[in-house]
mmCIF file of C-alpha atoms and ligand atoms in Angstrom:
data_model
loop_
_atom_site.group_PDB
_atom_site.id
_atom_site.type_symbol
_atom_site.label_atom_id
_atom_site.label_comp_id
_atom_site.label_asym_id
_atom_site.label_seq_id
_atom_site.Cartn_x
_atom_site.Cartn_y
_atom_site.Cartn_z
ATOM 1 C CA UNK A 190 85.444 72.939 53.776
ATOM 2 C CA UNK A 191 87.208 75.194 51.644
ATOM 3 C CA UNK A 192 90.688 76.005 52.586
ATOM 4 C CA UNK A 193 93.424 79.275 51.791
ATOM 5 C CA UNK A 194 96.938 78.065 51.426
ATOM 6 C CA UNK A 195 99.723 81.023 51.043
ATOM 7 C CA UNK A 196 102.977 80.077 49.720
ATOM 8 C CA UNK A 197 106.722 81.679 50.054
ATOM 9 C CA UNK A 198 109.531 80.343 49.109
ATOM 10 C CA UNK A 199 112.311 81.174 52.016
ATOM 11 C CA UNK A 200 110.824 79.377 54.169
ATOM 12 C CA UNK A 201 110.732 75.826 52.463
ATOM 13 C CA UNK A 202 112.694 72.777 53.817
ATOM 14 C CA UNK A 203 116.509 73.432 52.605
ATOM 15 C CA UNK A 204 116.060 76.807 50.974
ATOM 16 C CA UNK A 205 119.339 78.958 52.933
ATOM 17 C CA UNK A 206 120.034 81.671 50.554
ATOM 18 C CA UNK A 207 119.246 84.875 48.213
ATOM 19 C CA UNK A 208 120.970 82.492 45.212
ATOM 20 C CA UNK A 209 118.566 79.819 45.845
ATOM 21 C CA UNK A 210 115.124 81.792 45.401
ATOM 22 C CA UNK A 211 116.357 84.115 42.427
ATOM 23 C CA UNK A 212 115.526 82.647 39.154
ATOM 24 C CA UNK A 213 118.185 85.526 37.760
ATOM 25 C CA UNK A 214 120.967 84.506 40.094
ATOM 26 C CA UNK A 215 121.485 80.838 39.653
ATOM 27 C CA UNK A 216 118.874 79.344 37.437
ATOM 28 C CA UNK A 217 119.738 75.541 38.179
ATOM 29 C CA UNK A 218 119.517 76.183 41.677
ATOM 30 C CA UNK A 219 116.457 78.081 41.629
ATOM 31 C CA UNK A 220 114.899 75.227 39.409
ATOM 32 C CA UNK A 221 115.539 72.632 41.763
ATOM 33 C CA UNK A 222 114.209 74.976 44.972
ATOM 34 C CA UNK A 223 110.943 75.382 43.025
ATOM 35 C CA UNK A 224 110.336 71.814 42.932
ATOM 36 C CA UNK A 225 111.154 71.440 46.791
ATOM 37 C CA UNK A 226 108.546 74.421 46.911
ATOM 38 C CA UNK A 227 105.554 72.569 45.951
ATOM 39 C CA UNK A 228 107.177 69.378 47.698
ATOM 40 C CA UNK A 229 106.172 71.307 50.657
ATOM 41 C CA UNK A 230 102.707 72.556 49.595
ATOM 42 C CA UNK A 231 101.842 69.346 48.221
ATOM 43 C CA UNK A 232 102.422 67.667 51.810
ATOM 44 C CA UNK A 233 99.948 70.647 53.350
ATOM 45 C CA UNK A 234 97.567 70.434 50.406
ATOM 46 C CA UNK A 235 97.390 66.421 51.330
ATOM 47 C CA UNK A 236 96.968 66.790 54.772
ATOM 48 C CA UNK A 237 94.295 69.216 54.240
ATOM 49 C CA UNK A 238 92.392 66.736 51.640
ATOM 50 C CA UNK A 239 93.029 63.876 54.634
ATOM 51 C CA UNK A 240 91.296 66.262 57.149
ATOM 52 C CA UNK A 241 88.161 67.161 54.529
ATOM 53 C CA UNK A 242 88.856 70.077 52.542
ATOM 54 C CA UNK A 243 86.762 70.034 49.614
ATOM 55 C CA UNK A 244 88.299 73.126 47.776
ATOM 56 C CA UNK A 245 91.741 74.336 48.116
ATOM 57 C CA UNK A 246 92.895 77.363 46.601
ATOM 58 C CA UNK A 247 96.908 78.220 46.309
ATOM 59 C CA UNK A 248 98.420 81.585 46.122
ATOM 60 C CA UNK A 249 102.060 81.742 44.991
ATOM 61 C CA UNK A 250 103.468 84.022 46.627
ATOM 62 C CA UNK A 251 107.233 84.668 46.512
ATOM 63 C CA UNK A 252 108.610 87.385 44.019
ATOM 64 C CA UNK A 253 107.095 87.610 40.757
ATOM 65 C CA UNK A 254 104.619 84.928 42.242
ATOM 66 C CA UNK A 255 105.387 82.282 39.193
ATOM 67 C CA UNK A 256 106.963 79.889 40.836
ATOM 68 C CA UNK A 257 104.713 76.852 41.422
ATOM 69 C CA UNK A 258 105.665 74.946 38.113
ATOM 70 C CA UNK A 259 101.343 74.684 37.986
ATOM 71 C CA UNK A 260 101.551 70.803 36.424
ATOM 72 C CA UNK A 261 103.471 69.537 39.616
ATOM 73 C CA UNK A 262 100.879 71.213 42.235
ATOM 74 C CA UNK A 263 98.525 68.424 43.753
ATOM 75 C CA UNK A 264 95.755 68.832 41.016
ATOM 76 C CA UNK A 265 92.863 69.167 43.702
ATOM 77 C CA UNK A 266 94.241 72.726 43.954
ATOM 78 C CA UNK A 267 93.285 76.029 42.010
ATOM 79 C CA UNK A 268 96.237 78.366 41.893
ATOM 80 C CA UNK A 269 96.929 81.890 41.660
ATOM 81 C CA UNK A 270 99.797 83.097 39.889
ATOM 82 C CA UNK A 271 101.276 86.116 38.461
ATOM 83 C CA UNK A 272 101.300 89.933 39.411
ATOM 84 C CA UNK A 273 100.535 92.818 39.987
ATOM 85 C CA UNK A 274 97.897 91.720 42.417
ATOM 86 C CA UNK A 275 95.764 93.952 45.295
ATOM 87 C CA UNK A 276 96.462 91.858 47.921
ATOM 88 C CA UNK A 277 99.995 90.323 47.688
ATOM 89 C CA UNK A 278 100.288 87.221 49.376
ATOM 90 C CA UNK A 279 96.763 86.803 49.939
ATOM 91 C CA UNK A 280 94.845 87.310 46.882
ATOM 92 C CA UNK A 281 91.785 85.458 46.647
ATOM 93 C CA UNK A 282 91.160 85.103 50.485
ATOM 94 C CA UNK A 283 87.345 85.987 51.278
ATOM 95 C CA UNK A 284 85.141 84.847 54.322
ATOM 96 C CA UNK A 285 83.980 81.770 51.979
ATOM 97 C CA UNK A 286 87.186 80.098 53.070
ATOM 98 C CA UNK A 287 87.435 78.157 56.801
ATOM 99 C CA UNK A 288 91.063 78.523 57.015
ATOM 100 C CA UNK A 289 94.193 80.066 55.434
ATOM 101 C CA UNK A 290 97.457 78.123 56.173
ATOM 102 C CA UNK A 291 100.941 79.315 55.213
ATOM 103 C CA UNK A 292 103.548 77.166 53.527
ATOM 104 C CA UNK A 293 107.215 78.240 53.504
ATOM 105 C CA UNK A 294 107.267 81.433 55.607
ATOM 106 C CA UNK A 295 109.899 83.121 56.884
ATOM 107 C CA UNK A 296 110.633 85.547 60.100
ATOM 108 C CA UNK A 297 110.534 89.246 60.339
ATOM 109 C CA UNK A 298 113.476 91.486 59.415
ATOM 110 C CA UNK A 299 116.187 91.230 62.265
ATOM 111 C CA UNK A 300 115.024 88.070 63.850
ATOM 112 C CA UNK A 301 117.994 86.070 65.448
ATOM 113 C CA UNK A 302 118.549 82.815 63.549
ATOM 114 C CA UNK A 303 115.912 83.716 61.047
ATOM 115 C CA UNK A 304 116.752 82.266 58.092
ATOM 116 C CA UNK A 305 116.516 84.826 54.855
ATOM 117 C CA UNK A 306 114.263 87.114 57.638
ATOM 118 C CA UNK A 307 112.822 90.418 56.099
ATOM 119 C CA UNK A 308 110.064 92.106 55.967
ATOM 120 C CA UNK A 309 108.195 92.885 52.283
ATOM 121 C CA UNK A 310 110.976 94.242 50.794
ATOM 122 C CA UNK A 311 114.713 93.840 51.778
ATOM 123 C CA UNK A 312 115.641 96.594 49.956
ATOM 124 C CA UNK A 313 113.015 99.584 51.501
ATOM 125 C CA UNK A 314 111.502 97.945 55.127
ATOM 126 C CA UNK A 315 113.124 98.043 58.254
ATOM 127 C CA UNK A 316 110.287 97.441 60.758
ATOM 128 C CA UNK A 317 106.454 97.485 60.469
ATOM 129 C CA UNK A 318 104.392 98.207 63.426
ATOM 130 C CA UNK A 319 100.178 97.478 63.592
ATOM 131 C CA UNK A 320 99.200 99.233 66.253
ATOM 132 C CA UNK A 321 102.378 99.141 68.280
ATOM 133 C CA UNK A 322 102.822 95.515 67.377
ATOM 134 C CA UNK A 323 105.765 94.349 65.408
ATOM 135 C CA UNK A 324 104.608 92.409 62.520
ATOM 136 C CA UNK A 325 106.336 90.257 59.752
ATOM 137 C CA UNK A 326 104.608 88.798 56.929
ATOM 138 C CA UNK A 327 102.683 86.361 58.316
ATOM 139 C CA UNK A 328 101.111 88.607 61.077
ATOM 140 C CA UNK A 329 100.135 91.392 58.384
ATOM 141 C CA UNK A 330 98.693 88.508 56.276
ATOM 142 C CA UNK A 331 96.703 86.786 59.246
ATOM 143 C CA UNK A 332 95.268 90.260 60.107
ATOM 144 C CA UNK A 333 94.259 90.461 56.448
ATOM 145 C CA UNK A 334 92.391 86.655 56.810
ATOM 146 C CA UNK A 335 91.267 87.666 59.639
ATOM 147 C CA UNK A 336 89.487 90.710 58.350
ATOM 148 C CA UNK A 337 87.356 88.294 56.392
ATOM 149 C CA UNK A 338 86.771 86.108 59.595
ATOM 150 C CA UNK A 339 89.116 83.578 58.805
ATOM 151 C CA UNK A 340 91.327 81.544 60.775
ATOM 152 C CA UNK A 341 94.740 81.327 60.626
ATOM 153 C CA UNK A 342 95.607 77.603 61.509
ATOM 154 C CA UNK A 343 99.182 76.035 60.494
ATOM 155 C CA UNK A 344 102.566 77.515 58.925
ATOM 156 C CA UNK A 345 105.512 75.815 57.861
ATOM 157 C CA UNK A 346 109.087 77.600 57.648
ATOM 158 C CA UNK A 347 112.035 77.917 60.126
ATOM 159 C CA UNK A 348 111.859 77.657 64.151
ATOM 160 C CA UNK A 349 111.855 81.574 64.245
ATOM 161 C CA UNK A 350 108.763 81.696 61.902
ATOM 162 C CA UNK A 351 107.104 79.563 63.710
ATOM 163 C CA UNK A 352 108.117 81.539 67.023
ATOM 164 C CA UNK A 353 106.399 84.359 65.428
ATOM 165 C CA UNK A 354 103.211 83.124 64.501
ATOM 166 C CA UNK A 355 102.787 81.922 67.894
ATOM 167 C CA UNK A 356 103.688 85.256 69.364
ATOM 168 C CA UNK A 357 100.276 86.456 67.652
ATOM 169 C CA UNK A 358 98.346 82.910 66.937
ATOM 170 C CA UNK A 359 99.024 81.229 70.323
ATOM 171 C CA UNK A 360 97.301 78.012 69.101
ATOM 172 C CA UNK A 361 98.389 77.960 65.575
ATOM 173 C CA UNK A 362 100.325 74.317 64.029
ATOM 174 C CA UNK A 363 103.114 75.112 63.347
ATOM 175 C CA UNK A 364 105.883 72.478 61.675
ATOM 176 C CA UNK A 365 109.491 73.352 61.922
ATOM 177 C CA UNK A 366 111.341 72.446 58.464
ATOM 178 C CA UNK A 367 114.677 74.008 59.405
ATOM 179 C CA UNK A 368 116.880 75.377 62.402
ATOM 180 C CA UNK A 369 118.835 78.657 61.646
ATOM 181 C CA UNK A 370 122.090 78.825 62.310
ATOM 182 C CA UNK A 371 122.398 82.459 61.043
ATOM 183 C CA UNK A 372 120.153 84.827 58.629
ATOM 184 C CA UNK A 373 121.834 82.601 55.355
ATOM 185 C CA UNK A 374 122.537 78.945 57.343
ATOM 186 C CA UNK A 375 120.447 76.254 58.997
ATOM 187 C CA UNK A 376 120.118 73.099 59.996
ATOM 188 C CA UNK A 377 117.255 71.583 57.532
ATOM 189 C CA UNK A 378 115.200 68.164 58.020
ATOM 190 C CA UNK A 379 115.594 66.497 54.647
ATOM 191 C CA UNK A 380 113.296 67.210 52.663
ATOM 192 C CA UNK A 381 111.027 63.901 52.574
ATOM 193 C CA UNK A 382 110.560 64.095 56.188
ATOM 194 C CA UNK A 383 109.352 67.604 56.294
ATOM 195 C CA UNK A 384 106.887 67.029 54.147
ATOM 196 C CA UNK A 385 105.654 64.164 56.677
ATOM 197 C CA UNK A 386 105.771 66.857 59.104
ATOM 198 C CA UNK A 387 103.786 69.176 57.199
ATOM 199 C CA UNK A 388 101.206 66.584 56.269
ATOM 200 C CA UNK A 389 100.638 65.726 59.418
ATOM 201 C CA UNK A 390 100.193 68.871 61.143
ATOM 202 C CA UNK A 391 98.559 70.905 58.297
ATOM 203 C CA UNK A 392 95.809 67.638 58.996
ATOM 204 C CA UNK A 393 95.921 67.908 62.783
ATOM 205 C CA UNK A 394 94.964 72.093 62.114
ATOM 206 C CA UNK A 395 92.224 71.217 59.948
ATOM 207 C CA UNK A 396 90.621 68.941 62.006
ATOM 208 C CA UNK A 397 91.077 71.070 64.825
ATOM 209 C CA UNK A 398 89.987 74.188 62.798
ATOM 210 C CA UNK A 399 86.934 75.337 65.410
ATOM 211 C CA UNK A 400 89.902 75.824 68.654
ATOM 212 C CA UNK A 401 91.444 79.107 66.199
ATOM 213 C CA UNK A 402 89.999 82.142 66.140
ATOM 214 C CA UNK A 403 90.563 84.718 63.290
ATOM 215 C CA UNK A 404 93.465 87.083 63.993
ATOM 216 C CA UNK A 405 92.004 90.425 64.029
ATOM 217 C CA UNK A 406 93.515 93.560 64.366
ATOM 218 C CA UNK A 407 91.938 96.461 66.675
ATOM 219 C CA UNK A 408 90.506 99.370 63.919
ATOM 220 C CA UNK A 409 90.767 101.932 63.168
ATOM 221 C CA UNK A 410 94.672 100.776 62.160
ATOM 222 C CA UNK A 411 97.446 102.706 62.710
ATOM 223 C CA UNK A 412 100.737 101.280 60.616
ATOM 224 C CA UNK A 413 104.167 102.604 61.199
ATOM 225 C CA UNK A 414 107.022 101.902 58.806
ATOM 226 C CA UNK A 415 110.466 102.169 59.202
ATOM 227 C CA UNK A 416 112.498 102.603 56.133
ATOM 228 C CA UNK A 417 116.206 101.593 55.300
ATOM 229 C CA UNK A 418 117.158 105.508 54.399
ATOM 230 C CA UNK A 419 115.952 108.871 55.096
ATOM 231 C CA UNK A 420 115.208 109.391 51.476
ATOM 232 C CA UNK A 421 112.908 106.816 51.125
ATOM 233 C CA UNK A 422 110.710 108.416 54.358
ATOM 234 C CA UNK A 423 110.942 112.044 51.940
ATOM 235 C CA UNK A 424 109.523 110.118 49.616
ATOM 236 C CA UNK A 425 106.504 108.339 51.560
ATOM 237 C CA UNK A 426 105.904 111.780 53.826
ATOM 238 C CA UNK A 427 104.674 112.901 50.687
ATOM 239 C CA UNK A 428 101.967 110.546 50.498
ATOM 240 C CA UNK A 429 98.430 111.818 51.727
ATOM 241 C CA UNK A 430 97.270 110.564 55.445
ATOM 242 C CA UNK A 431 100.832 109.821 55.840
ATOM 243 C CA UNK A 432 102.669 111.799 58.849
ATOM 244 C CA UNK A 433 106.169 111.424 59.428
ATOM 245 C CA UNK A 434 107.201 110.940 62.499
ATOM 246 C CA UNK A 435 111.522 111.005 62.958
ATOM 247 C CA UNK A 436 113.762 110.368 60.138
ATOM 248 C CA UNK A 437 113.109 107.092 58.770
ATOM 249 C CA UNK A 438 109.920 106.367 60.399
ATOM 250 C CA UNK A 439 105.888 107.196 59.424
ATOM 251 C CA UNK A 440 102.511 107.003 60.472
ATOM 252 C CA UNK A 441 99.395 106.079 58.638
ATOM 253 C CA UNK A 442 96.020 105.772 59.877
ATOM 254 C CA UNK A 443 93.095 103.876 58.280
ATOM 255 C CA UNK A 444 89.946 102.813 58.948
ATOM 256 C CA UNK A 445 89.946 99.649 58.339
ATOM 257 C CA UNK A 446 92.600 96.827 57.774
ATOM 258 C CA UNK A 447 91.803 96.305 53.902
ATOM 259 C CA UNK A 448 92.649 99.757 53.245
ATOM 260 C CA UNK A 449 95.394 100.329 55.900
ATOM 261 C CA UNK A 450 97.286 96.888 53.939
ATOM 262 C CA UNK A 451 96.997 98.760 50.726
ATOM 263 C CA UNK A 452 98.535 101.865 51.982
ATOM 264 C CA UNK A 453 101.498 100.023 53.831
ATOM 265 C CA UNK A 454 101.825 98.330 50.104
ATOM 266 C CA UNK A 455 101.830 101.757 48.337
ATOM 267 C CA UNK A 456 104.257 103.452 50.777
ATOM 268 C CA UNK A 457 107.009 100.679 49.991
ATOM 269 C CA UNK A 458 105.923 101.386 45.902
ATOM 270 C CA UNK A 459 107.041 104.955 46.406
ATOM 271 C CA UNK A 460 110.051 103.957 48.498
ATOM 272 C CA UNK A 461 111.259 101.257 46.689
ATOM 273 C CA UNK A 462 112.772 103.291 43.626
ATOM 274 C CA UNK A 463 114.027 106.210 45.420
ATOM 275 C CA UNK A 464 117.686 105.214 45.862
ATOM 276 C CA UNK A 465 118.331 104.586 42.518
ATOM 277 C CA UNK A 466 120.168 107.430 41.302
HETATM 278 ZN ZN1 ZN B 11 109.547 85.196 49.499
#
């Protein structure tokens, strides 16, 4: 069994704040969340080795996607680090693998008691729509597993993450590190007993790996983004195959998911620079 784990860092067990997964804003504190980082993975990557995985690759995937400090990840593990990489969070997923699970998530931008919520990027996305469907990250990264007809099985991250994975994975594990109290407060299991947590129910996915089918999305794909500012919309509208549709919203449509993930990823590239002036 070979198996896809994602990892993000705002949704690991005690992880409340901007300060705490920002190697430039306080680099003691960031050190220290890093380690409770692949605390977390480690616990899924066991579990997953309990249930019979017999390959596991790891995709680091918060900011510039070097955080996993690689001689402290469970050595059964291959690991992708680094960027600039085609597909973001999930780079590396193909339909070799029998299931992608995703460690540390967090919820989509504006989600009540969704700790750190946002969407991509903070500083450009206001709301993403597939097909009429609100998505966060994990949905447009299921729909991307999916694609390659794999099943997405267990995240970890807050009880609003969780919440939203079920919303599109109705049978997906899901263990619940942390309780928000507001977008930058929450109530957190310590630490060693999340990891139990995970362990146990990144196992209890695996075994149950044949109840989950891939999350697929309906094609051809139509993506709407809403942007923070007007300008950044100018920007996109620009874009070919993109149509604007009011002042800080546009359309794209795409064939197929693949290509229809790489165009929401280059729309937020244009926008992203635009209000610096
Ligand atoms: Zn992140």
């Amino acid at each position: 069994m070979r198996v896809y784990i994602s990892v993000d860092m705002e949704g690991i067990s005690g992880i409340v704040d901007w300060s705490q997964v920002d190697f430039r804003k306080r680099p003691q504190e960031y050190e220290a969340c890093r380690r409770m980082m692949v605390g977390d993975l480690n616990a899924a990557i066991e579990g997953a080795l309990e249930a019979g995985a017999e390959e596991v690759v790891v995709a680091d995937s918060h900011g510039r996607m070097s955080n996993l400090p690689p001689e402290e990840v469970h050595e059964a593990a291959v690991l992708i680090r680094g960027s600039p990489r085609p597909w973001l969070m999930m780079e590396g997923v193909d339909d070799g693998f029998d299931a992608a699970l995703y460690v540390g998530y967090h919820s989509m931008k504006g989600t009540e008691r969704g700790v750190l919520c946002h969407t991509i990027s903070g500083r450009v996305v206001d709301a993403v729509y597939v097909n009429g469907v609100e998505m966060g990250e994990f949905g447009l990264n299921a729909a991307l597993a999916g694609w390659h007809g794999v099943p997405s099985i267990f995240i970890s991250g807050d009880a609003a993450v969780v919440e939203e994975a079920k919303e599109l994975v109705p049978n997906i594990r899901g263990a619940v590190v942390k309780w928000g109290v507001s977008r930058y407060a929450a109530r957190c299991l310590n630490p060693k007993r999340a990891r139990r947590i995970i362990r146990e129910k990144a196992a209890e996915a695996l075994r149950g790996v044949d109840e989950i089918k891939p999350f697929r999305v309906e094609e051809p794909v139509e993506v709407r983004m809403r942007f923070l500012t007007s300008t950044m919309a100018d920007a996109v509208a620009i874009m070919p195959y993109v149509e604007r549709m009011d002042g800080r919203t546009i359309k794209m449509v795409y064939d197929d998911y693949p290509t229809a993930f790489r165009g929401l990823r280059t729309a937020i590239a244009v926008a992203y620079p635009v209000e610096e002036r």
